[in-house]
Every structure is written in structure tokens, then in C-alpha cells.
Amino acid sequence: MSTAKPDLVKARYISLATYRKNGDLVKTPVWVAVHEGAGYVFSEPNVGKVKRIRSNPKVQIAECDMRGGLLGDWANGTARLVDDEHEIAAMYPAFNKKYGFIMSVTNFMAKLAGRYQRRQIIAVTLD
């Protein structure tokens, strides 16, 4: 593993690799936005990556394309499930600034489907 860390501010997508109980990695390409030094990701609340983070907060992160093709080296990190409403409200503008119109459309569709308020926010810090 390289000592170079992914630039979460510039990366359009990151591959978020979480650990199964048997130690196998599961890689998922996700959007990431940075607020106050932490990278933030959002997800449905009952998906595998959220369950795996509950069991083991250690993750690996690498810059990738929208399909998960690696564009950089892996770095170790720690994930935290965020439930503080103030922290959640404070980090959303970073997504809006970074992803612009597509984030607005994503939020609109999530609100229509009733998924917006159920989102699980994940904070990721690099080790």
C-alpha cells in the first residue's frame, strides 16, 4: 500500500472498502464530500456497507471512477455512522457545492421516494 492518501476534496468517487466478518473486503464506489476535515458518504441505512461498518469501523479508501475502477492507491481509514442532526445538516452543503445540479436531482428524487430522511450518513477519516 502506498503512503499517498486519496484527495477526498478532488475525487469525484471513492471506492469505500469495508470488511466482512471473515476479513474479506467489499468495495463500493460512492460520492464523497469533505466537511471540517472528514469525508462524508451517504447510503441507504440497511445495506451491507452500513452493517459492516457497525461491526468493524476500519475501512480502506481509494479514488475510483463511477464503476469502481481504481484511479489511485488504497489508504486505511476509519468510518463512523453519523446520527447527529447538526453534523448532518452541516455537511450537506459540501455535497451540494461539489456535485451541484446532479446532487439537487438526487436529493429531489430521494425526497419523492421517502428515502432522503432515512439516509445513513457515514463520516470517514484517513489514518
PDB file of N, CA and C in Angstrom, residues 19-56:
ATOM      1  N   TYR A  19     -15.031  -4.283   5.655  1.00  0.00           N
ATOM      2  CA  TYR A  19     -14.609  -5.648   5.970  1.00  0.00           C
ATOM      3  C   TYR A  19     -15.783  -6.519   6.406  1.00  0.00           C
ATOM      4  N   ARG A  20     -15.887  -7.685   5.772  1.00  0.00           N
ATOM      5  CA  ARG A  20     -16.819  -8.705   6.251  1.00  0.00           C
ATOM      6  C   ARG A  20     -16.246  -9.312   7.529  1.00  0.00           C
ATOM      7  N   LYS A  21     -17.084 -10.034   8.250  1.00  0.00           N
ATOM      8  CA  LYS A  21     -16.624 -10.667   9.491  1.00  0.00           C
ATOM      9  C   LYS A  21     -15.482 -11.645   9.252  1.00  0.00           C
ATOM     10  N   ASN A  22     -15.438 -12.248   8.053  1.00  0.00           N
ATOM     11  CA  ASN A  22     -14.358 -13.195   7.743  1.00  0.00           C
ATOM     12  C   ASN A  22     -13.087 -12.496   7.251  1.00  0.00           C
ATOM     13  N   GLY A  23     -13.104 -11.160   7.192  1.00  0.00           N
ATOM     14  CA  GLY A  23     -11.931 -10.389   6.788  1.00  0.00           C
ATOM     15  C   GLY A  23     -11.884 -10.000   5.326  1.00  0.00           C
ATOM     16  N   ASP A  24     -12.791 -10.547   4.507  1.00  0.00           N
ATOM     17  CA  ASP A  24     -12.833 -10.186   3.089  1.00  0.00           C
ATOM     18  C   ASP A  24     -13.271  -8.735   2.923  1.00  0.00           C
ATOM     19  N   LEU A  25     -12.713  -8.061   1.914  1.00  0.00           N
ATOM     20  CA  LEU A  25     -13.089  -6.683   1.609  1.00  0.00           C
ATOM     21  C   LEU A  25     -14.240  -6.650   0.622  1.00  0.00           C
ATOM     22  N   VAL A  26     -15.156  -5.713   0.826  1.00  0.00           N
ATOM     23  CA  VAL A  26     -16.241  -5.443  -0.116  1.00  0.00           C
ATOM     24  C   VAL A  26     -16.087  -3.989  -0.540  1.00  0.00           C
ATOM     25  N   LYS A  27     -15.884  -3.769  -1.836  1.00  0.00           N
ATOM     26  CA  LYS A  27     -15.602  -2.431  -2.365  1.00  0.00           C
ATOM     27  C   LYS A  27     -16.852  -1.852  -3.009  1.00  0.00           C
ATOM     28  N   THR A  28     -17.156  -0.588  -2.673  1.00  0.00           N
ATOM     29  CA  THR A  28     -18.322   0.094  -3.205  1.00  0.00           C
ATOM     30  C   THR A  28     -17.930   1.492  -3.663  1.00  0.00           C
ATOM     31  N   PRO A  29     -18.182   1.854  -4.937  1.00  0.00           N
ATOM     32  CA  PRO A  29     -17.921   3.236  -5.360  1.00  0.00           C
ATOM     33  C   PRO A  29     -19.012   4.163  -4.820  1.00  0.00           C
ATOM     34  N   VAL A  30     -18.600   5.272  -4.233  1.00  0.00           N
ATOM     35  CA  VAL A  30     -19.540   6.220  -3.631  1.00  0.00           C
ATOM     36  C   VAL A  30     -19.071   7.650  -3.882  1.00  0.00           C
ATOM     37  N   TRP A  31     -20.009   8.590  -3.782  1.00  0.00           N
ATOM     38  CA  TRP A  31     -19.658  10.005  -3.768  1.00  0.00           C
ATOM     39  C   TRP A  31     -19.074  10.327  -2.407  1.00  0.00           C
ATOM     40  N   VAL A  32     -18.242  11.350  -2.363  1.00  0.00           N
ATOM     41  CA  VAL A  32     -17.675  11.798  -1.097  1.00  0.00           C
ATOM     42  C   VAL A  32     -17.556  13.314  -1.131  1.00  0.00           C
ATOM     43  N   ALA A  33     -17.873  13.931  -0.012  1.00  0.00           N
ATOM     44  CA  ALA A  33     -17.685  15.372   0.151  1.00  0.00           C
ATOM     45  C   ALA A  33     -16.991  15.594   1.490  1.00  0.00           C
ATOM     46  N   VAL A  34     -16.167  16.621   1.547  1.00  0.00           N
ATOM     47  CA  VAL A  34     -15.383  16.893   2.748  1.00  0.00           C
ATOM     48  C   VAL A  34     -15.961  18.087   3.491  1.00  0.00           C
ATOM     49  N   HIS A  35     -16.097  17.916   4.799  1.00  0.00           N
ATOM     50  CA  HIS A  35     -16.531  19.000   5.683  1.00  0.00           C
ATOM     51  C   HIS A  35     -15.704  18.894   6.957  1.00  0.00           C
ATOM     52  N   GLU A  36     -15.040  19.976   7.316  1.00  0.00           N
ATOM     53  CA  GLU A  36     -14.220  20.054   8.530  1.00  0.00           C
ATOM     54  C   GLU A  36     -13.262  18.873   8.654  1.00  0.00           C
ATOM     55  N   GLY A  37     -12.606  18.538   7.554  1.00  0.00           N
ATOM     56  CA  GLY A  37     -11.552  17.533   7.580  1.00  0.00           C
ATOM     57  C   GLY A  37     -11.982  16.085   7.444  1.00  0.00           C
ATOM     58  N   ALA A  38     -13.270  15.820   7.497  1.00  0.00           N
ATOM     59  CA  ALA A  38     -13.751  14.440   7.350  1.00  0.00           C
ATOM     60  C   ALA A  38     -14.432  14.278   5.999  1.00  0.00           C
ATOM     61  N   GLY A  39     -14.304  13.098   5.425  1.00  0.00           N
ATOM     62  CA  GLY A  39     -15.048  12.774   4.223  1.00  0.00           C
ATOM     63  C   GLY A  39     -16.404  12.225   4.628  1.00  0.00           C
ATOM     64  N   TYR A  40     -17.430  12.598   3.895  1.00  0.00           N
ATOM     65  CA  TYR A  40     -18.781  12.114   4.189  1.00  0.00           C
ATOM     66  C   TYR A  40     -19.340  11.381   2.985  1.00  0.00           C
ATOM     67  N   VAL A  41     -20.062  10.322   3.273  1.00  0.00           N
ATOM     68  CA  VAL A  41     -20.707   9.464   2.292  1.00  0.00           C
ATOM     69  C   VAL A  41     -22.133   9.269   2.780  1.00  0.00           C
ATOM     70  N   PHE A  42     -23.080   9.080   1.860  1.00  0.00           N
ATOM     71  CA  PHE A  42     -24.422   8.721   2.312  1.00  0.00           C
ATOM     72  C   PHE A  42     -24.871   7.445   1.634  1.00  0.00           C
ATOM     73  N   SER A  43     -25.785   6.740   2.310  1.00  0.00           N
ATOM     74  CA  SER A  43     -26.205   5.426   1.851  1.00  0.00           C
ATOM     75  C   SER A  43     -27.597   5.120   2.384  1.00  0.00           C
ATOM     76  N   GLU A  44     -28.197   4.094   1.839  1.00  0.00           N
ATOM     77  CA  GLU A  44     -29.406   3.543   2.442  1.00  0.00           C
ATOM     78  C   GLU A  44     -28.997   2.958   3.799  1.00  0.00           C
ATOM     79  N   PRO A  45     -29.896   2.983   4.787  1.00  0.00           N
ATOM     80  CA  PRO A  45     -29.492   2.583   6.137  1.00  0.00           C
ATOM     81  C   PRO A  45     -29.289   1.086   6.359  1.00  0.00           C
ATOM     82  N   ASN A  46     -29.925   0.245   5.580  1.00  0.00           N
ATOM     83  CA  ASN A  46     -29.867  -1.194   5.860  1.00  0.00           C
ATOM     84  C   ASN A  46     -29.047  -1.988   4.860  1.00  0.00           C
ATOM     85  N   VAL A  47     -28.154  -1.320   4.155  1.00  0.00           N
ATOM     86  CA  VAL A  47     -27.327  -2.018   3.166  1.00  0.00           C
ATOM     87  C   VAL A  47     -26.099  -2.626   3.841  1.00  0.00           C
ATOM     88  N   GLY A  48     -25.439  -3.503   3.108  1.00  0.00           N
ATOM     89  CA  GLY A  48     -24.308  -4.234   3.661  1.00  0.00           C
ATOM     90  C   GLY A  48     -23.195  -3.371   4.205  1.00  0.00           C
ATOM     91  N   LYS A  49     -22.818  -2.301   3.488  1.00  0.00           N
ATOM     92  CA  LYS A  49     -21.682  -1.499   3.963  1.00  0.00           C
ATOM     93  C   LYS A  49     -21.964  -0.873   5.319  1.00  0.00           C
ATOM     94  N   VAL A  50     -23.207  -0.475   5.555  1.00  0.00           N
ATOM     95  CA  VAL A  50     -23.563   0.105   6.853  1.00  0.00           C
ATOM     96  C   VAL A  50     -23.479  -0.965   7.941  1.00  0.00           C
ATOM     97  N   LYS A  51     -23.989  -2.143   7.659  1.00  0.00           N
ATOM     98  CA  LYS A  51     -23.918  -3.241   8.631  1.00  0.00           C
ATOM     99  C   LYS A  51     -22.467  -3.615   8.920  1.00  0.00           C
ATOM    100  N   ARG A  52     -21.643  -3.641   7.867  1.00  0.00           N
ATOM    101  CA  ARG A  52     -20.233  -3.992   8.073  1.00  0.00           C
ATOM    102  C   ARG A  52     -19.504  -2.924   8.886  1.00  0.00           C
ATOM    103  N   ILE A  53     -19.816  -1.652   8.663  1.00  0.00           N
ATOM    104  CA  ILE A  53     -19.186  -0.573   9.438  1.00  0.00           C
ATOM    105  C   ILE A  53     -19.599  -0.663  10.901  1.00  0.00           C
ATOM    106  N   ARG A  54     -20.849  -1.040  11.158  1.00  0.00           N
ATOM    107  CA  ARG A  54     -21.278  -1.226  12.551  1.00  0.00           C
ATOM    108  C   ARG A  54     -20.418  -2.287  13.241  1.00  0.00           C
ATOM    109  N   SER A  55     -20.087  -3.341  12.509  1.00  0.00           N
ATOM    110  CA  SER A  55     -19.291  -4.433  13.078  1.00  0.00           C
ATOM    111  C   SER A  55     -17.809  -4.101  13.154  1.00  0.00           C
ATOM    112  N   ASN A  56     -17.313  -3.341  12.171  1.00  0.00           N
ATOM    113  CA  ASN A  56     -15.883  -3.027  12.099  1.00  0.00           C
ATOM    114  C   ASN A  56     -15.712  -1.677  11.402  1.00  0.00           C
TER     115      ASN A  56
END
